[in-house]
mmCIF file of C-alpha atoms in Angstrom:
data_model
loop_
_atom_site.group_PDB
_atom_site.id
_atom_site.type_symbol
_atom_site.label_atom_id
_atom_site.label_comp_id
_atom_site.label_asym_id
_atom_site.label_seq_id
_atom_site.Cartn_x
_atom_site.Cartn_y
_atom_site.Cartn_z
ATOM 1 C CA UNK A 1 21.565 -10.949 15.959
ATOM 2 C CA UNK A 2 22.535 -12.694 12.464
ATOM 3 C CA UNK A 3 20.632 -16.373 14.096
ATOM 4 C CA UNK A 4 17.608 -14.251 14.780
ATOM 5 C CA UNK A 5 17.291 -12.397 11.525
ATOM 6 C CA UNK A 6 17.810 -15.565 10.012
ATOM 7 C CA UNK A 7 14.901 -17.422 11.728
ATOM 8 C CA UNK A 8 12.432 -14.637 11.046
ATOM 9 C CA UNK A 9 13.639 -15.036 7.127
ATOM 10 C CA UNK A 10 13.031 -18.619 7.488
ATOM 11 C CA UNK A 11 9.548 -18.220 9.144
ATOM 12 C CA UNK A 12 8.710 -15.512 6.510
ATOM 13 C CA UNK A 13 8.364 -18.559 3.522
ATOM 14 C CA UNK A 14 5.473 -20.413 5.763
ATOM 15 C CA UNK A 15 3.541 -16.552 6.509
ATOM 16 C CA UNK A 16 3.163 -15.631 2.676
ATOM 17 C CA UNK A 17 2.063 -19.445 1.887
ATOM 18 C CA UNK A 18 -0.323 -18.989 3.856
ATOM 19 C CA UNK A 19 -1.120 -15.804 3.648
ATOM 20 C CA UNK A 20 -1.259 -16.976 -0.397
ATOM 21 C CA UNK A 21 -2.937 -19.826 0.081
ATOM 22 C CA UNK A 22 -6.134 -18.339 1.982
ATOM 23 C CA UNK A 23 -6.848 -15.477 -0.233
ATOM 24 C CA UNK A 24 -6.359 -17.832 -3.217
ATOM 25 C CA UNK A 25 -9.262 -20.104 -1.688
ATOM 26 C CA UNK A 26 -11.481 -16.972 -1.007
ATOM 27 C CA UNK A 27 -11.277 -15.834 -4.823
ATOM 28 C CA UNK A 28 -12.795 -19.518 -5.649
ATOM 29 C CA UNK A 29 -15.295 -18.626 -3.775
ATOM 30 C CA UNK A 30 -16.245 -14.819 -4.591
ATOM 31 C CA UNK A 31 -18.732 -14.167 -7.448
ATOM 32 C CA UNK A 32 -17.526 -13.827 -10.832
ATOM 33 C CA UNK A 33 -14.722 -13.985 -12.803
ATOM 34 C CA UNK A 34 -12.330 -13.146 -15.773
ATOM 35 C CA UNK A 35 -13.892 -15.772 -17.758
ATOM 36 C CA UNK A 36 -17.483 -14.281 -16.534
ATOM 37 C CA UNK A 37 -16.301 -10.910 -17.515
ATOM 38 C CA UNK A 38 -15.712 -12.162 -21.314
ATOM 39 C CA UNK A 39 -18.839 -13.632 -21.274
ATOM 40 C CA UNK A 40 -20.597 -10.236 -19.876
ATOM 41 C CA UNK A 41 -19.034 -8.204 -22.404
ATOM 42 C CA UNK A 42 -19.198 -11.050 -25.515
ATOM 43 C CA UNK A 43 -23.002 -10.917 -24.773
ATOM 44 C CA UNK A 44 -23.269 -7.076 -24.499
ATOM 45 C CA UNK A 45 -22.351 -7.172 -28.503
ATOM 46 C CA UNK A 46 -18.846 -5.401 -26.783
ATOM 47 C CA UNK A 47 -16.619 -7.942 -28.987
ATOM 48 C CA UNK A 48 -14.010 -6.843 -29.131
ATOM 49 C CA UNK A 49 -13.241 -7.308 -25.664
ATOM 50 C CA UNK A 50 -11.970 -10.428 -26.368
ATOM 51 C CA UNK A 51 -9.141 -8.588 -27.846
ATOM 52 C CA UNK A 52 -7.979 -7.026 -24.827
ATOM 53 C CA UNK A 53 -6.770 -10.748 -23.215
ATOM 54 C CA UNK A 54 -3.261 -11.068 -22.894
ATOM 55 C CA UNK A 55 -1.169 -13.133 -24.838
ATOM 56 C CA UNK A 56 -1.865 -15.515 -27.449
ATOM 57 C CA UNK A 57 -5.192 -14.930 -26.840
ATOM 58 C CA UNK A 58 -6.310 -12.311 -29.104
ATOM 59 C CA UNK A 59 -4.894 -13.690 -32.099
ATOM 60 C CA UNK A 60 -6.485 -16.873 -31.174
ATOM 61 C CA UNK A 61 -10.023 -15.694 -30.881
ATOM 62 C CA UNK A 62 -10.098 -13.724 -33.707
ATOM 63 C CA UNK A 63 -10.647 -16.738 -35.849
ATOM 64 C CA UNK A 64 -13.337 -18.189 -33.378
ATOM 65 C CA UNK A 65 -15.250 -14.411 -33.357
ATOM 66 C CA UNK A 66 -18.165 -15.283 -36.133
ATOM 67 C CA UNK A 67 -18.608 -18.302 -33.845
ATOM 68 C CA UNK A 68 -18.834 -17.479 -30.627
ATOM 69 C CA UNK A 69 -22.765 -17.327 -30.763
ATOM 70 C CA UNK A 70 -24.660 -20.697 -31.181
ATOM 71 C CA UNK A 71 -28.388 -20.020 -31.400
ATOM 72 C CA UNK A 72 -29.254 -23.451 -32.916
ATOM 73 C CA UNK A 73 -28.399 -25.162 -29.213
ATOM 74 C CA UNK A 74 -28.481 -24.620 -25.555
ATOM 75 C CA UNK A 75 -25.140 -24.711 -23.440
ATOM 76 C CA UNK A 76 -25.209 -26.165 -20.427
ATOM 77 C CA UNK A 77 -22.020 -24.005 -18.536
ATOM 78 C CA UNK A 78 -21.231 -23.252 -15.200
ATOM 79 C CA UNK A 79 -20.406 -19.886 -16.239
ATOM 80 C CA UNK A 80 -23.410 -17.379 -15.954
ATOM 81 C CA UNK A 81 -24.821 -15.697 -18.977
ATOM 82 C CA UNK A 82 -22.563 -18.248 -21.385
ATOM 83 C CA UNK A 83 -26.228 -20.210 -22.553
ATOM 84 C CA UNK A 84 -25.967 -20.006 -26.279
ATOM 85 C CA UNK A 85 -22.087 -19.320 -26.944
ATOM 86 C CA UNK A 86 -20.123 -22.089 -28.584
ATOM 87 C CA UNK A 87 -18.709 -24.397 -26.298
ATOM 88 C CA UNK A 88 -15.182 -24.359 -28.055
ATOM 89 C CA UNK A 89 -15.091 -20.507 -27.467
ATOM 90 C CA UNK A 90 -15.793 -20.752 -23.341
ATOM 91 C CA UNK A 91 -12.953 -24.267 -23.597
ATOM 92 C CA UNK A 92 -10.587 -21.417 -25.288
ATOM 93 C CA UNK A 93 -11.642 -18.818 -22.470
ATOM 94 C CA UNK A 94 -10.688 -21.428 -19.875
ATOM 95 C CA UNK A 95 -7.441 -22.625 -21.284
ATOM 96 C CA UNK A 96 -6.204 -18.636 -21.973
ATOM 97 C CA UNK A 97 -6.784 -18.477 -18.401
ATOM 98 C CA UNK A 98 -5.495 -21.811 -16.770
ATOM 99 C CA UNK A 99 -9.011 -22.507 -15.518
ATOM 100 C CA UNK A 100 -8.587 -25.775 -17.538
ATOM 101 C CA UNK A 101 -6.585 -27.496 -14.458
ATOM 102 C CA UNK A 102 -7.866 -28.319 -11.070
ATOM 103 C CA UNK A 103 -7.772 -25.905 -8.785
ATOM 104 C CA UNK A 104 -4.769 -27.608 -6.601
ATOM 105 C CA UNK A 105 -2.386 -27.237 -9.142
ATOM 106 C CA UNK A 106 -2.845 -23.536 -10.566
ATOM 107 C CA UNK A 107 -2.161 -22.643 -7.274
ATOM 108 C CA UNK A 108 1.310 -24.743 -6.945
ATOM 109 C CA UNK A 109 2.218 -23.365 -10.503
ATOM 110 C CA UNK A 110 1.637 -20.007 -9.343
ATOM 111 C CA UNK A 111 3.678 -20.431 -6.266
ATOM 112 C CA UNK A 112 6.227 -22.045 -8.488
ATOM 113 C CA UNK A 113 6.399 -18.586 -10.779
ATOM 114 C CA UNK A 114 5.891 -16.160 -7.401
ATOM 115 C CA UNK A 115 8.925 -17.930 -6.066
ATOM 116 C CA UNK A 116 11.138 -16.826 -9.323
ATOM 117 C CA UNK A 117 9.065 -13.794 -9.123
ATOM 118 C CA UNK A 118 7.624 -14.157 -12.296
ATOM 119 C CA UNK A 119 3.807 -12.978 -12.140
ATOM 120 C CA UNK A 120 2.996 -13.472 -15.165
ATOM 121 C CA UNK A 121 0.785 -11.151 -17.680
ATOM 122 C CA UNK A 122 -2.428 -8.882 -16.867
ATOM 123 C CA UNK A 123 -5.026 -10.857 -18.302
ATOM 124 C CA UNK A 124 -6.922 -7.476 -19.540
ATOM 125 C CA UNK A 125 -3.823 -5.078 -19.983
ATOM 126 C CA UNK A 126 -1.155 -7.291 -21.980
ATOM 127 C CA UNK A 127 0.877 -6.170 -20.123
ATOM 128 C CA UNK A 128 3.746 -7.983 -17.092
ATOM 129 C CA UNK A 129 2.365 -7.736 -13.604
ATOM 130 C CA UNK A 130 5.547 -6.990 -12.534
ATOM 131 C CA UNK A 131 6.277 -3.997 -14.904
ATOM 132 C CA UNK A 132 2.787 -2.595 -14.318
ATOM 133 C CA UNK A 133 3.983 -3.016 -10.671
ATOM 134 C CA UNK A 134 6.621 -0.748 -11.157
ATOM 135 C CA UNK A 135 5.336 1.409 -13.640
ATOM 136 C CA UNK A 136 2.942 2.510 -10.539
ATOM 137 C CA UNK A 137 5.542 2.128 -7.631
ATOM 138 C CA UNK A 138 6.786 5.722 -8.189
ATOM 139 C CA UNK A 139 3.698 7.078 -7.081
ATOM 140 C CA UNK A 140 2.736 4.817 -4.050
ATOM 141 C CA UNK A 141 6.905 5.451 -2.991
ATOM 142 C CA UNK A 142 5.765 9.038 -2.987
ATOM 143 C CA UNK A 143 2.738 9.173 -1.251
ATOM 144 C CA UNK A 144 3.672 6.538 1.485
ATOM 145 C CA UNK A 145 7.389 7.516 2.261
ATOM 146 C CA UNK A 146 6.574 11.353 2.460
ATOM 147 C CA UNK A 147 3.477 11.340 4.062
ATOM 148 C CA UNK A 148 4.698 8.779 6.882
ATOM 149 C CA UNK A 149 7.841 10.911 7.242
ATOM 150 C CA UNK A 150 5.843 14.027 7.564
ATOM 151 C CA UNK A 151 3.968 12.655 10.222
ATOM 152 C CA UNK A 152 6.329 11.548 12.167
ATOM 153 C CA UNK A 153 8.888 14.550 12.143
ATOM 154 C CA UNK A 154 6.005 17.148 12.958
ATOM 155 C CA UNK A 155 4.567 14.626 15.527
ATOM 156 C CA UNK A 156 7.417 12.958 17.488
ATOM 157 C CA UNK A 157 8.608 16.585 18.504
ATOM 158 C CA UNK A 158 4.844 17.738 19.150
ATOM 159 C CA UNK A 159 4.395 15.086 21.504
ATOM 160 C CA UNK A 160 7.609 15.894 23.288
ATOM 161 C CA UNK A 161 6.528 19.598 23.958
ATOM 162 C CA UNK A 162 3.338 18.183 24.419
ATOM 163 C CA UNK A 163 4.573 15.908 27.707
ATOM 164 C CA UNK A 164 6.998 18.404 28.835
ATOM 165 C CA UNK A 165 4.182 21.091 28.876
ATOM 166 C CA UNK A 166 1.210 18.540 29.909
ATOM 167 C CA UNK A 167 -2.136 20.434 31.338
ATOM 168 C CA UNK A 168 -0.830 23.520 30.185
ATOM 169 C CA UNK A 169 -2.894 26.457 27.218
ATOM 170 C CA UNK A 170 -0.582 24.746 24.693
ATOM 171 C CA UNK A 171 -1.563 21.389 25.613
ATOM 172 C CA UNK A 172 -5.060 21.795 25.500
ATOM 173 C CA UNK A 173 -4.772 24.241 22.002
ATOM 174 C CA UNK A 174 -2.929 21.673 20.457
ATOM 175 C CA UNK A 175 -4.718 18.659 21.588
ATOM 176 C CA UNK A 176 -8.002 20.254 20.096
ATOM 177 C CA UNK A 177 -6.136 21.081 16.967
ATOM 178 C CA UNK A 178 -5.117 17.452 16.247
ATOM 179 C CA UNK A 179 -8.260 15.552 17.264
ATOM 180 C CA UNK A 180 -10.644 17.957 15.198
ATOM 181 C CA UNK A 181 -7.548 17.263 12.003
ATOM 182 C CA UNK A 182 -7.991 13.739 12.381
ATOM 183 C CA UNK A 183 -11.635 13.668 12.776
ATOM 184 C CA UNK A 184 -11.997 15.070 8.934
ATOM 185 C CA UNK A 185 -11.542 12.490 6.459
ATOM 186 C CA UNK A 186 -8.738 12.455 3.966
ATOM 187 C CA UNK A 187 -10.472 12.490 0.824
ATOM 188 C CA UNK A 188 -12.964 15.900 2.235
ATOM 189 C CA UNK A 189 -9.654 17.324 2.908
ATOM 190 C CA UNK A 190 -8.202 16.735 -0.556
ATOM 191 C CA UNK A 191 -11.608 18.382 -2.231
ATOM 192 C CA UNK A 192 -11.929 21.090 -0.028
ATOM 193 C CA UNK A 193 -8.154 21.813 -0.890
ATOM 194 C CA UNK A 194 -8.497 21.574 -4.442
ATOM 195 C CA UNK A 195 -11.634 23.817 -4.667
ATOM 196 C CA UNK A 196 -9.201 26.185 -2.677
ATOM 197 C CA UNK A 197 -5.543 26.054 -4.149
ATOM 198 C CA UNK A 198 -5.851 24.319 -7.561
ATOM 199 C CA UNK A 199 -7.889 26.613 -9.539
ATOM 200 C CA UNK A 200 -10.958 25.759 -8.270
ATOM 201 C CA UNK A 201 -13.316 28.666 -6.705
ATOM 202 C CA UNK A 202 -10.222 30.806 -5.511
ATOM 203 C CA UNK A 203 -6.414 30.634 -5.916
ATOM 204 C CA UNK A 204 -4.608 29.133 -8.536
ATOM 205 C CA UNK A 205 -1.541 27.907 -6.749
ATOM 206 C CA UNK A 206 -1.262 24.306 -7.184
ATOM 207 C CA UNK A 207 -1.902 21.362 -9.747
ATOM 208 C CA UNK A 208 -4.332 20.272 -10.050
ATOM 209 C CA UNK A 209 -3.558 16.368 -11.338
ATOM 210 C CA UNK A 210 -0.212 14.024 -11.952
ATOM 211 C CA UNK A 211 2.971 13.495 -9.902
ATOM 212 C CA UNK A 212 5.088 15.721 -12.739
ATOM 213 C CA UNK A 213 4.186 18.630 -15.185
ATOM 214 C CA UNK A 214 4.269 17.459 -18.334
ATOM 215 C CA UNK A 215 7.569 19.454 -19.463
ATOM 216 C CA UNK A 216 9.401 17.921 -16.450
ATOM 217 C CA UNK A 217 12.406 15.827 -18.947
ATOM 218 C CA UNK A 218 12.827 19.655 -19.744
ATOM 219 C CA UNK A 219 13.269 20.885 -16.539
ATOM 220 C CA UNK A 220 16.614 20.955 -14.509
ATOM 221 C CA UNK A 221 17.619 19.410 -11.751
ATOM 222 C CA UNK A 222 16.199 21.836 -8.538
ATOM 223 C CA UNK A 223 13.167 22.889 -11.087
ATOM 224 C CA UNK A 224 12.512 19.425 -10.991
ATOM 225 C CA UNK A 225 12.682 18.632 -7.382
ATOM 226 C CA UNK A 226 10.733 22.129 -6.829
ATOM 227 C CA UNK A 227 7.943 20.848 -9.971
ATOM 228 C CA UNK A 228 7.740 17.138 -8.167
ATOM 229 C CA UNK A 229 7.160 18.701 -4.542
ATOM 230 C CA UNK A 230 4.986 21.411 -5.826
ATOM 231 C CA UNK A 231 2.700 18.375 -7.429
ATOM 232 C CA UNK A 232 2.826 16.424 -4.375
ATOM 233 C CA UNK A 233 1.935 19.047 -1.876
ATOM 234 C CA UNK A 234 -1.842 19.024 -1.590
ATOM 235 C CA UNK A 235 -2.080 14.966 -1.712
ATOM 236 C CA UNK A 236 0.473 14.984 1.231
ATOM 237 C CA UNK A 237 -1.256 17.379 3.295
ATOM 238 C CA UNK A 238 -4.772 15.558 2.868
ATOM 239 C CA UNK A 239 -2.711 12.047 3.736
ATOM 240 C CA UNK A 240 -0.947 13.801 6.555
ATOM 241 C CA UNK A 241 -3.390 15.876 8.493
ATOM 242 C CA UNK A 242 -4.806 12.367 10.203
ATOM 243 C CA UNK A 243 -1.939 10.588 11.305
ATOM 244 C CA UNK A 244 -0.424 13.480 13.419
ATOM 245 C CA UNK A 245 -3.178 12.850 16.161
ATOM 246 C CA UNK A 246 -2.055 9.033 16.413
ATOM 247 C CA UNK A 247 1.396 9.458 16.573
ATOM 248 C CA UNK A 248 1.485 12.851 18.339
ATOM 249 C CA UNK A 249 -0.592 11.286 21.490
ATOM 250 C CA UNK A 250 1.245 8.229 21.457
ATOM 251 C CA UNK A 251 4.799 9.923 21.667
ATOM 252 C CA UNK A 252 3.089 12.210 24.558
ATOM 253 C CA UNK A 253 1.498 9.424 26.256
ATOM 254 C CA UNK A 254 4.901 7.298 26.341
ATOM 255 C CA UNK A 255 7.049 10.117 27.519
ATOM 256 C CA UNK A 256 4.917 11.222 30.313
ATOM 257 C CA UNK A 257 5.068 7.156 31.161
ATOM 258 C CA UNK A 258 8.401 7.844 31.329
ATOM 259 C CA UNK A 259 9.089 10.789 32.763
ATOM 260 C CA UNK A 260 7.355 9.551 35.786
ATOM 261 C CA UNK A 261 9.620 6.301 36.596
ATOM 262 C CA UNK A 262 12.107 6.295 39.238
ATOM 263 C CA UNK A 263 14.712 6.223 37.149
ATOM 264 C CA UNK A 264 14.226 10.034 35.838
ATOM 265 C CA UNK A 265 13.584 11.535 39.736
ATOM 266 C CA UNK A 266 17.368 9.766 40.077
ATOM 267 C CA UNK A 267 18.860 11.450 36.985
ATOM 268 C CA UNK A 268 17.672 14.928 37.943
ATOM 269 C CA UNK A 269 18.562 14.553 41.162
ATOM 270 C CA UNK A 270 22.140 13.751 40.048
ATOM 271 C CA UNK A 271 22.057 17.044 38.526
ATOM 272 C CA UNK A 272 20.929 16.620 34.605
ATOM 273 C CA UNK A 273 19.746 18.995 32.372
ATOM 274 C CA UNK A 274 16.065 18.709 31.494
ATOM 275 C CA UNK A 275 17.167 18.359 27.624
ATOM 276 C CA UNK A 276 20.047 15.464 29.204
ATOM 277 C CA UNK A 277 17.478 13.738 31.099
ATOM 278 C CA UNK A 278 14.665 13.781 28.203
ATOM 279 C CA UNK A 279 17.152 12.885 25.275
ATOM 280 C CA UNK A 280 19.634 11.032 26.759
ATOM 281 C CA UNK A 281 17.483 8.999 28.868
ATOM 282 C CA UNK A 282 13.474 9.488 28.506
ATOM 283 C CA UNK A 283 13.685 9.122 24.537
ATOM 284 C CA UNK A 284 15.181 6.111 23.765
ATOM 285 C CA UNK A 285 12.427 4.432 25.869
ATOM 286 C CA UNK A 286 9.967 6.240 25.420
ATOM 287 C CA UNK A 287 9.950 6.141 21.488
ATOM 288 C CA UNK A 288 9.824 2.160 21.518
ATOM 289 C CA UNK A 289 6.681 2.115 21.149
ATOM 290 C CA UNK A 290 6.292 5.243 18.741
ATOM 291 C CA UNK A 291 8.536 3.121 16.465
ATOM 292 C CA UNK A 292 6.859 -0.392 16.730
ATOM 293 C CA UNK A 293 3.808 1.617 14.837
ATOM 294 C CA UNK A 294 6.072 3.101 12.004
ATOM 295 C CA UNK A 295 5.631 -0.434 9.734
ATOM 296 C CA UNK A 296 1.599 -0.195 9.969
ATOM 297 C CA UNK A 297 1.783 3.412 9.450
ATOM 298 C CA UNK A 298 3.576 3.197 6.548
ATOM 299 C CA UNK A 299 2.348 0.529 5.064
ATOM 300 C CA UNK A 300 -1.334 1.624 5.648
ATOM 301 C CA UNK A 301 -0.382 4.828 3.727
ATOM 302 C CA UNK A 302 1.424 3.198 1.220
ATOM 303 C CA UNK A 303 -0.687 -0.053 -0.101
ATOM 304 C CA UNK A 304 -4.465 1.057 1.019
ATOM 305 C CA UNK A 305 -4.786 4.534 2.131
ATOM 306 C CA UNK A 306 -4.187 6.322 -1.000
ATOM 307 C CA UNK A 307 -7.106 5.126 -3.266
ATOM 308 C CA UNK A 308 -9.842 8.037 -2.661
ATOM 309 C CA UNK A 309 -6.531 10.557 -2.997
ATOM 310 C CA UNK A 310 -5.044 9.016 -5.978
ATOM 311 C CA UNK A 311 -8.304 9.098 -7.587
ATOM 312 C CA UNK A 312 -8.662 12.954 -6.593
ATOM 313 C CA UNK A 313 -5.860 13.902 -7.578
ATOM 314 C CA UNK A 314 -5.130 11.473 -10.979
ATOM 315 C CA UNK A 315 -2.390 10.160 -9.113
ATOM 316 C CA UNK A 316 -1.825 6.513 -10.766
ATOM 317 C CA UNK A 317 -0.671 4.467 -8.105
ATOM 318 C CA UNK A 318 -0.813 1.010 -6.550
ATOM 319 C CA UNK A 319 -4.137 2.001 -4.741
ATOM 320 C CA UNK A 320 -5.988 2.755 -7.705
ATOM 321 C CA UNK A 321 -4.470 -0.360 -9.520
ATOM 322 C CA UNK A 322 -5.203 -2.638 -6.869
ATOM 323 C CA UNK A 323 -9.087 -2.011 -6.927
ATOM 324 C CA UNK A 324 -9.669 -1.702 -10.933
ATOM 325 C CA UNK A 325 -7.875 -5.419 -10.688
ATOM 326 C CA UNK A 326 -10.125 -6.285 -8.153
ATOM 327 C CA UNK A 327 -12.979 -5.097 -10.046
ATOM 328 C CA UNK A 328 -12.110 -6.392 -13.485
ATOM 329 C CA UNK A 329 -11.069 -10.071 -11.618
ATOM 330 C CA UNK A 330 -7.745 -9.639 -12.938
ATOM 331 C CA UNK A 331 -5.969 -12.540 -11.188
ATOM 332 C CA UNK A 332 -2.476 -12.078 -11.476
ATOM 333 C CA UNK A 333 -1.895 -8.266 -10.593
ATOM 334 C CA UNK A 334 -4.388 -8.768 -7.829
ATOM 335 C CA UNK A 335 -1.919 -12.069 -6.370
ATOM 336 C CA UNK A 336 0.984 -10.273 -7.581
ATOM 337 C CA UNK A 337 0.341 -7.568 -5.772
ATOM 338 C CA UNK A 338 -0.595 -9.070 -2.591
ATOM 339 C CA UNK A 339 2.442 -11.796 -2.801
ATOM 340 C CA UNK A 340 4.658 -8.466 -3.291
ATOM 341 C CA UNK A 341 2.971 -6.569 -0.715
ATOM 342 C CA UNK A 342 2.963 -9.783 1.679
ATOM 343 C CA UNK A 343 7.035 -9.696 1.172
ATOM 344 C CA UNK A 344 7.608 -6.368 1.763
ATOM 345 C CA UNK A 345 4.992 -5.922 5.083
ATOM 346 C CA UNK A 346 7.649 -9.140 6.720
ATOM 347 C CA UNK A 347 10.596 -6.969 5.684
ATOM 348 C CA UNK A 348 9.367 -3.987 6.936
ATOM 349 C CA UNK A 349 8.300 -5.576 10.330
ATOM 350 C CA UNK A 350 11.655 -7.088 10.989
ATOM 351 C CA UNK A 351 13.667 -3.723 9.677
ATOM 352 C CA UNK A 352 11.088 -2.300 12.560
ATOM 353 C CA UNK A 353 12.334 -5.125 15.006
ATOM 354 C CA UNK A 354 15.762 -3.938 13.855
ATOM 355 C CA UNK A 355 15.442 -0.616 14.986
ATOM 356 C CA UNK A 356 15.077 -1.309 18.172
ATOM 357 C CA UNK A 357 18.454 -2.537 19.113
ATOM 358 C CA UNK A 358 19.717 1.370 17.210
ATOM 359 C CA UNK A 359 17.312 3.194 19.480
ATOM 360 C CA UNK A 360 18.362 1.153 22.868
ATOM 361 C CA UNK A 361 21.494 -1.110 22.900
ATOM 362 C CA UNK A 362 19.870 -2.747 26.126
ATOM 363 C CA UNK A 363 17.584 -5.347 23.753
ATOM 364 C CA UNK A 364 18.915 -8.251 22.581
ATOM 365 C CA UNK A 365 16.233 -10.614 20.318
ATOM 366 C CA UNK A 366 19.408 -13.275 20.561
ATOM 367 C CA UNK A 367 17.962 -14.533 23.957
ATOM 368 C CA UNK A 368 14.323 -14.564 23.117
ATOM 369 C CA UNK A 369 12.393 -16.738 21.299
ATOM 370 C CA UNK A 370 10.984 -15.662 18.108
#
């Protein structure tokens, strides 16, 4: 086991190259840019954007300010809408952010940095990517972990009962239930619930924004478990209600695969219990597959699922900070993010490979090739 989980470490450096090096060759090409965004702004008499770059930036343009304007000549820039701004103040734009170097080597410096996981500063929030990374990781950790657990412990056993009882009232109750929960979307869900339970047209029973009340430092230590869990119950429930049909089916679908081998008519005829032959025999096959899904499920939840809901419910997360990034073109958080994400999808995935050796002994990745 050690020689394989060393060869999928090895073969996770050449995945996040290229996984790196591909979206860093699609941003060349997309439309726009931080530098393009100055530009926008500078010529929207908004000037004091300029302020809001990181680093040595602002104190560098505020000399170059009562010059940025050139009406007595005509620019000739690559950068759209930059005709009649001094040339000086779009060489100063490139510099501040490294477009001053070919192309090749801002991305090797940048996988030079990634590699000592230093992501450098937020070109429009002076602030570290990788603090501003965790200053929203509390949030995403909430929404993904709970809501995948959630799922999983409401839908494994579902699916079970589901199986055992196939064709029967509760099967076909159930199965209606499910589809028609996974058939509305999330984010209806989350309004509909707020209008509800937050104050809205009826009862008052739940927040209505944030992951904390704002006197939670006050609070002890159950009133705070009790204040976060209140906050967090109407986002969960709108995550939640559309992964039960997924995993529910799929757990039902594999056991009744199961159930029906040759190897189950043997153990009952040897005299098992029905809860012996479906736990001791049918489940640690059956939920093979149920747990290959657990990495996308989570990781769906936890790095793009969440935007519509953390926008709902004010919930300032890695969802909501990926897409203003993306919007604003702000080039490190939106690589910082990804190279994080990249790293943490590969662990996941192999922790998931892992997990099969727990759930059946039988499995042995030593013999196969990676």
């Amino acid at each position: 086991m050690t020689a394989y989980i060393i060869r999928r470490l090895l073969l996770m450096i050449p995945t996040i190259f290229g996984i790196m090096l591909v979206s860093f060759t699609v941003i060349q090409f997309a439309p726009g840019g931080p530098v393009e965004r100055i530009i926008a702004q500078v010529q929207g008499l908004d000037v004091s954007a300029t302020a809001r770059i990181s680093g040595s930036a602002s104190g560098d343009f505020s000399a170059a300010r009562s010059q940025v304007f050139r009406g007595d000549s005509t620019v000739n820039s690559k950068y759209r809408g930059a005709q009649g701004l001094d040339p000086e103040f779009i060489a100063e734009l490139e510099r501040q952010f490294g477009f001053d170097k070919p192309v090749h080597e801002r991305f090797f410096i940048m996988i030079k940095n990634f590699i000592q996981f230093d992501f450098g500063m937020s070109y429009f929030r002076s602030v570290k990517v990788i603090d501003l990374i965790l200053e929203k990781m509390p949030v995403s950790i909430s929404l993904g972990l709970w809501t995948t657990l959630l799922a999983y412990l409401i839908s494994i056993p579902l699916g079970i009962r589901k199986a055992v009882h196939d064709g029967s009232a509760f099967d076909v109750w159930s199965s209606g239930v499910i589809v028609v929960g996974y058939a509305i979307p999330g984010f209806l869900l989350a309004v509909l619930l707020i209008v509800l339970f937050s104050g809205g047209t009826y009862f008052d029973w739940f927040p209505l924004r944030g992951l904390t009340s704002d006197n939670w430092e006050e609070l002890g230590l159950f009133a705070k478990v009790k204040d976060y869990f209140w906050h967090m119950a109407l986002p969960l429930i709108s995550l939640s209600i559309s992964g039960f049909a997924t995993t529910t089916l799929l757990t039902k679908n594999s056991f009744l695969d199961e159930i029906k081998k040759q190897y189950v008519t043997t153990a009952r005829a040897k005299g098992l219990s029905e809860r012996r032959v479906l736990y001791g025999h049918v489940f640690r096959n059956a939920m093979l597959i149920v747990v290959a899904g657990f990495p996308a499920a989570f990781l769906g939840v936890f790095f793009t699922g969440v935007l519509l809901i953390e926008t709902i419910f004010s919930l300032d997360g890695l969802g909501l900070l990926g897409f203003e990034s993306l919007v604003n073109r702000d080039y490190p958080v939106i690589f910082g993010t990804l190279f994080i994400f990249s790293l943490a999808g590969l662990i996941i995935a192999l922790i998931s490979d892992l997990t099969y050796t727990l759930i059946d002994p039988r499995i042995d990745f030593e013999t196969r090739d990676v």
